Amino acid sequence: MRDAAALAVGVAAMTLLPSVPVKASQLQEKRYAMLIDLTRCIGCQACVASCKAENNVPYGVFRTWVERHEKGTFPNVSLEFVPRLCNHCDNPPCVQVCPVGATYRREDGLVLIYDDRCIGCGACIKACPYGARYFNPIKKVADKCTFCQQRVDKGLEPACVTTCVGRARVFGDIADPGSEISKRISGKPVQVIKPQLGTEPMVFYIGLDTTKVK
Amino acid sequence: MSYILPNEMVEWDLYIVLYPFLTGVVAGAFIVSSLYQLFGFQKFRRLSSLALIISIAFMITAPLPLVAHLLQPSRAPEIFFTPNPTSPMSIFGYLWLSYLILMLVEGLFMHRTYIVRKAQETSGWTRAFYHLMALSRDTSEEAAKRDLKVVKLLALIGLPMAAVFHGYVGFIFGSLKANAWWSTPQMSEIFLLSAIVSGVALVFLSYVVIAGATKTEIDRDLLSYGGKVLGWFLLLDATVELVEVLYRAYFQAEDWGAVAQVFFGQLLVPYVGIQYLLGAAVPLAILVFRKARRSFVGMAVACALALMGTFFMRYNTIIGGQLISRTGEGFLTFSFPIFGQGSLFVMLSTFGLPLFIVTFLTSVVPWEAKDTEVL
């Protein structure tokens, strides 16, 4: 039953991909997304460490983290590692609630923050259903994963992707059918976290147990 | 095993608890003032000035806890310059400013005859001050009638603004679907009804305290009538809130287990003990008796308890909502410092400020409308 539900969610998520609302004028635009293949994640936390180093993430808060979920009952048990990060939603609640427009969504799908405009009210933190945002105790503004915008804008991949030893994380342009992420997604059921909220996450998973991960 | 996401914290602390409490008093007291101005509740005439003064004082103070809570308080004016139209919070700046101006203008018209007389009777700086406040020197009957029309018009515009000003606070919480406790369409009504309770309670508590301090004769009929109004709103407020909880319990929504664990566990004393028993059931029991409603002590105790209940409703909603993890399978804890940023001391000091403003304003204009000088 669970597998059927997961498959249904996966198929639903896959059908979302081609239905991304691309305007005629934006057909050539990029649309960044991330695919995390849980069957390849070994829970080494290298992505967490590289993210901290690349983005100077303060102690106690995280732009990405890896959850460990136990599945099954003894003796048939297994561990599932689930890397989490900002979902760079197509319909981001954090952008909707920001009172001063400090949080915005770029045309290529990256959800970013104007550090010099953020007033630090915390509305975006409260609105994010994924707990991806936090108050940066050094910058004194709201903060989160940017898909390593500083690297992506130079044509590089996010730090967590380049460090991933099992190539579990794949980053790229899903509007480009020739990109690795498009090829890895095509034909496979993929899932997103909390699809019922209508946020349309752009971080997809392969092998995600949506009943365990919340 | 507790499942909490690593970035989860109680970011909205005592400041954010205090903010809706202050705006609630604003809306509630303004409604009391308008009950006489618009709906002919003649018994409230005597307190319409005091209610408006309380509204203005709490309105001036309302943004302070919000600004104090910001990590970048110097950027607070951004809400005026770059408001995001999709964010309910973004209307705060404009709503606050326009509503404050409306109440100040209404206050000036309400007391214009008195202000003109003071401008004529006094000298020096006091005279200059009253002269500045007097909108015109005309003290004829026609002018007084015109003033009354203006006051009624402003009350008419102000009443829906009061509802929006406080209702939207509930909307902000109710619209956050990431939070199991907050995300309900009932949040606006719950906040608005408790706002009326707090406004009525503070107006009548102030009445008995000021009348006692200034040795003014207390109108027992007015006390009893106010007690009835407070009782009915208390009953309505508690009923709507309880129905919401009962509905959730009966519906057994996905997050009900977590909600019940927080509100009947960690928050049992502030939620059941203070909000419902001490803050609603006990004042209701007092207000049932006519003798208690007509007595100074009975009304003072009932109003103080109702105010405490309203404050704890804000506390339980805002803090309680954040104690439940987004996963619905884990719980956070909250403790506040006694001194320093976000502390009990700063919160109580902030609450003391509007009381100081009320004291100042009641020395500038009459708080009681006994004669024709106050409309």
Short mmCIF file of N, CA and C in Angstrom, two decimals, chain B residues 261-336:
data_model
loop_
_atom_site.label_atom_id
_atom_site.label_comp_id
_atom_site.label_asym_id
_atom_site.label_seq_id
_atom_site.Cartn_x
_atom_site.Cartn_y
_atom_site.Cartn_z
N GLN B 261 -0.50 16.82 23.03
CA GLN B 261 0.61 16.56 23.93
C GLN B 261 1.20 17.86 24.49
N VAL B 262 1.24 18.91 23.67
CA VAL B 262 1.78 20.19 24.13
C VAL B 262 0.79 20.89 25.04
N PHE B 263 -0.47 20.99 24.60
CA PHE B 263 -1.42 21.82 25.34
C PHE B 263 -1.98 21.15 26.59
N PHE B 264 -1.93 19.84 26.63
CA PHE B 264 -2.38 19.16 27.85
C PHE B 264 -1.19 18.51 28.56
N GLY B 265 0.02 18.94 28.18
CA GLY B 265 1.23 18.44 28.82
C GLY B 265 2.07 19.62 29.28
N GLN B 266 3.01 20.01 28.42
CA GLN B 266 3.93 21.10 28.75
C GLN B 266 3.20 22.40 29.12
N LEU B 267 2.06 22.68 28.46
CA LEU B 267 1.34 23.95 28.68
C LEU B 267 0.04 23.76 29.49
N LEU B 268 -0.04 22.68 30.23
CA LEU B 268 -1.29 22.42 30.96
C LEU B 268 -1.66 23.58 31.89
N VAL B 269 -0.69 24.07 32.64
CA VAL B 269 -0.98 25.16 33.60
C VAL B 269 -1.35 26.46 32.88
N PRO B 270 -0.49 26.97 31.95
CA PRO B 270 -0.88 28.23 31.28
C PRO B 270 -2.12 28.09 30.40
N TYR B 271 -2.36 26.90 29.83
CA TYR B 271 -3.48 26.75 28.90
C TYR B 271 -4.79 26.46 29.65
N VAL B 272 -4.84 25.32 30.31
CA VAL B 272 -6.08 24.94 30.99
C VAL B 272 -6.24 25.75 32.28
N GLY B 273 -5.16 25.82 33.04
CA GLY B 273 -5.23 26.46 34.36
C GLY B 273 -5.46 27.96 34.28
N ILE B 274 -4.62 28.66 33.50
CA ILE B 274 -4.70 30.13 33.51
C ILE B 274 -5.66 30.66 32.45
N GLN B 275 -5.48 30.19 31.19
CA GLN B 275 -6.31 30.76 30.10
C GLN B 275 -7.80 30.46 30.30
N TYR B 276 -8.12 29.19 30.59
CA TYR B 276 -9.54 28.82 30.65
C TYR B 276 -10.14 28.94 32.06
N LEU B 277 -9.42 28.40 33.09
CA LEU B 277 -10.02 28.42 34.43
C LEU B 277 -9.93 29.81 35.06
N LEU B 278 -8.67 30.28 35.28
CA LEU B 278 -8.51 31.58 35.94
C LEU B 278 -8.93 32.75 35.04
N GLY B 279 -8.66 32.62 33.73
CA GLY B 279 -8.88 33.74 32.81
C GLY B 279 -10.27 33.80 32.21
N ALA B 280 -11.05 32.73 32.30
CA ALA B 280 -12.40 32.76 31.71
C ALA B 280 -13.46 32.26 32.69
N ALA B 281 -13.27 31.05 33.24
CA ALA B 281 -14.32 30.47 34.10
C ALA B 281 -14.52 31.29 35.37
N VAL B 282 -13.42 31.67 36.04
CA VAL B 282 -13.55 32.42 37.31
C VAL B 282 -14.18 33.81 37.07
N PRO B 283 -13.67 34.62 36.11
CA PRO B 283 -14.35 35.91 35.89
C PRO B 283 -15.81 35.76 35.48
N LEU B 284 -16.11 34.72 34.70
CA LEU B 284 -17.51 34.49 34.32
C LEU B 284 -18.36 34.21 35.55
N ALA B 285 -17.81 33.39 36.45
CA ALA B 285 -18.53 33.06 37.67
C ALA B 285 -18.76 34.31 38.51
N ILE B 286 -17.79 35.22 38.52
CA ILE B 286 -17.95 36.47 39.28
C ILE B 286 -19.02 37.35 38.63
N LEU B 287 -18.94 37.45 37.29
CA LEU B 287 -19.81 38.39 36.57
C LEU B 287 -21.28 37.95 36.52
N VAL B 288 -21.51 36.69 36.86
CA VAL B 288 -22.89 36.20 36.88
C VAL B 288 -23.70 36.95 37.96
N PHE B 289 -23.02 37.32 39.05
CA PHE B 289 -23.72 37.94 40.18
C PHE B 289 -23.80 39.46 40.04
N ARG B 290 -25.01 39.98 40.10
CA ARG B 290 -25.24 41.41 39.94
C ARG B 290 -24.48 42.19 41.02
N LYS B 291 -24.48 41.64 42.22
CA LYS B 291 -23.82 42.32 43.34
C LYS B 291 -22.31 42.47 43.06
N ALA B 292 -21.74 41.40 42.50
CA ALA B 292 -20.31 41.44 42.20
C ALA B 292 -20.02 42.43 41.08
N ARG B 293 -20.91 42.48 40.08
CA ARG B 293 -20.72 43.40 38.95
C ARG B 293 -20.79 44.85 39.42
N ARG B 294 -21.60 45.11 40.44
CA ARG B 294 -21.76 46.49 40.93
C ARG B 294 -20.68 46.89 41.93
N SER B 295 -19.87 45.91 42.34
CA SER B 295 -18.86 46.24 43.35
C SER B 295 -17.51 46.56 42.70
N PHE B 296 -16.79 47.47 43.35
CA PHE B 296 -15.46 47.89 42.89
C PHE B 296 -14.52 46.68 42.80
N VAL B 297 -14.48 45.90 43.89
CA VAL B 297 -13.54 44.77 43.96
C VAL B 297 -13.94 43.68 42.97
N GLY B 298 -15.22 43.36 42.91
CA GLY B 298 -15.70 42.30 42.02
C GLY B 298 -15.33 42.58 40.57
N MET B 299 -15.59 43.81 40.12
CA MET B 299 -15.28 44.14 38.72
C MET B 299 -13.77 44.21 38.49
N ALA B 300 -13.05 44.77 39.47
CA ALA B 300 -11.59 44.88 39.31
C ALA B 300 -10.97 43.49 39.16
N VAL B 301 -11.40 42.56 40.00
CA VAL B 301 -10.85 41.20 39.96
C VAL B 301 -11.24 40.51 38.65
N ALA B 302 -12.53 40.62 38.28
CA ALA B 302 -13.00 39.96 37.04
C ALA B 302 -12.26 40.52 35.83
N CYS B 303 -12.10 41.84 35.76
CA CYS B 303 -11.41 42.46 34.61
C CYS B 303 -9.93 42.06 34.57
N ALA B 304 -9.29 42.08 35.74
CA ALA B 304 -7.86 41.72 35.78
C ALA B 304 -7.65 40.27 35.35
N LEU B 305 -8.54 39.39 35.81
CA LEU B 305 -8.42 37.98 35.43
C LEU B 305 -8.68 37.78 33.94
N ALA B 306 -9.69 38.50 33.40
CA ALA B 306 -9.98 38.38 31.97
C ALA B 306 -8.79 38.88 31.14
N LEU B 307 -8.16 39.95 31.60
CA LEU B 307 -6.96 40.47 30.91
C LEU B 307 -5.84 39.43 30.93
N MET B 308 -5.66 38.82 32.10
CA MET B 308 -4.61 37.80 32.23
C MET B 308 -4.91 36.62 31.30
N GLY B 309 -6.19 36.24 31.25
CA GLY B 309 -6.60 35.14 30.37
C GLY B 309 -6.29 35.46 28.91
N THR B 310 -6.57 36.71 28.51
CA THR B 310 -6.29 37.11 27.13
C THR B 310 -4.79 37.08 26.85
N PHE B 311 -4.01 37.59 27.81
CA PHE B 311 -2.56 37.57 27.61
C PHE B 311 -2.07 36.13 27.45
N PHE B 312 -2.59 35.24 28.28
CA PHE B 312 -2.13 33.85 28.19
C PHE B 312 -2.66 33.15 26.94
N MET B 313 -3.79 33.64 26.41
CA MET B 313 -4.26 33.10 25.13
C MET B 313 -3.20 33.39 24.06
N ARG B 314 -2.67 34.62 24.08
CA ARG B 314 -1.60 34.99 23.13
C ARG B 314 -0.35 34.15 23.38
N TYR B 315 -0.01 34.00 24.66
CA TYR B 315 1.19 33.23 25.02
C TYR B 315 1.05 31.78 24.54
N ASN B 316 -0.07 31.18 24.87
CA ASN B 316 -0.26 29.77 24.51
C ASN B 316 -0.31 29.57 23.00
N THR B 317 -0.94 30.51 22.30
CA THR B 317 -1.03 30.37 20.85
C THR B 317 0.35 30.54 20.22
N ILE B 318 1.04 31.62 20.57
CA ILE B 318 2.29 31.94 19.88
C ILE B 318 3.43 31.04 20.32
N ILE B 319 3.61 30.90 21.62
CA ILE B 319 4.70 30.04 22.10
C ILE B 319 4.31 28.57 21.88
N GLY B 320 3.08 28.24 22.26
CA GLY B 320 2.63 26.84 22.13
C GLY B 320 2.74 26.32 20.71
N GLY B 321 2.35 27.17 19.75
CA GLY B 321 2.42 26.77 18.35
C GLY B 321 3.83 26.44 17.91
N GLN B 322 4.80 27.14 18.50
CA GLN B 322 6.19 26.91 18.11
C GLN B 322 6.83 25.73 18.82
N LEU B 323 6.15 25.23 19.86
CA LEU B 323 6.73 24.09 20.59
C LEU B 323 6.54 22.78 19.84
N ILE B 324 5.62 22.81 18.85
CA ILE B 324 5.39 21.59 18.08
C ILE B 324 6.29 21.63 16.85
N SER B 325 7.10 20.61 16.68
CA SER B 325 7.99 20.56 15.52
C SER B 325 7.20 20.45 14.23
N ARG B 326 7.77 20.95 13.15
CA ARG B 326 7.13 20.82 11.83
C ARG B 326 6.90 19.36 11.45
N THR B 327 7.67 18.48 12.09
CA THR B 327 7.53 17.06 11.78
C THR B 327 6.27 16.49 12.44
N GLY B 328 5.78 17.18 13.46
CA GLY B 328 4.63 16.67 14.22
C GLY B 328 5.01 15.52 15.12
N GLU B 329 6.32 15.24 15.20
CA GLU B 329 6.76 14.09 16.00
C GLU B 329 7.84 14.46 17.01
N GLY B 330 7.90 15.74 17.34
CA GLY B 330 8.90 16.18 18.31
C GLY B 330 8.48 17.51 18.91
N PHE B 331 9.09 17.85 20.03
CA PHE B 331 8.68 19.06 20.74
C PHE B 331 9.88 19.89 21.15
N LEU B 332 9.70 21.21 21.09
CA LEU B 332 10.75 22.12 21.51
C LEU B 332 10.42 22.59 22.93
N THR B 333 11.38 23.26 23.55
CA THR B 333 11.11 23.83 24.87
C THR B 333 11.34 25.33 24.79
N PHE B 334 10.74 26.07 25.72
CA PHE B 334 10.89 27.52 25.72
C PHE B 334 11.09 28.02 27.13
N SER B 335 12.07 28.88 27.29
CA SER B 335 12.24 29.57 28.57
C SER B 335 12.68 30.99 28.24
N PHE B 336 12.28 31.93 29.07
CA PHE B 336 12.65 33.32 28.77
C PHE B 336 13.51 33.89 29.90
#
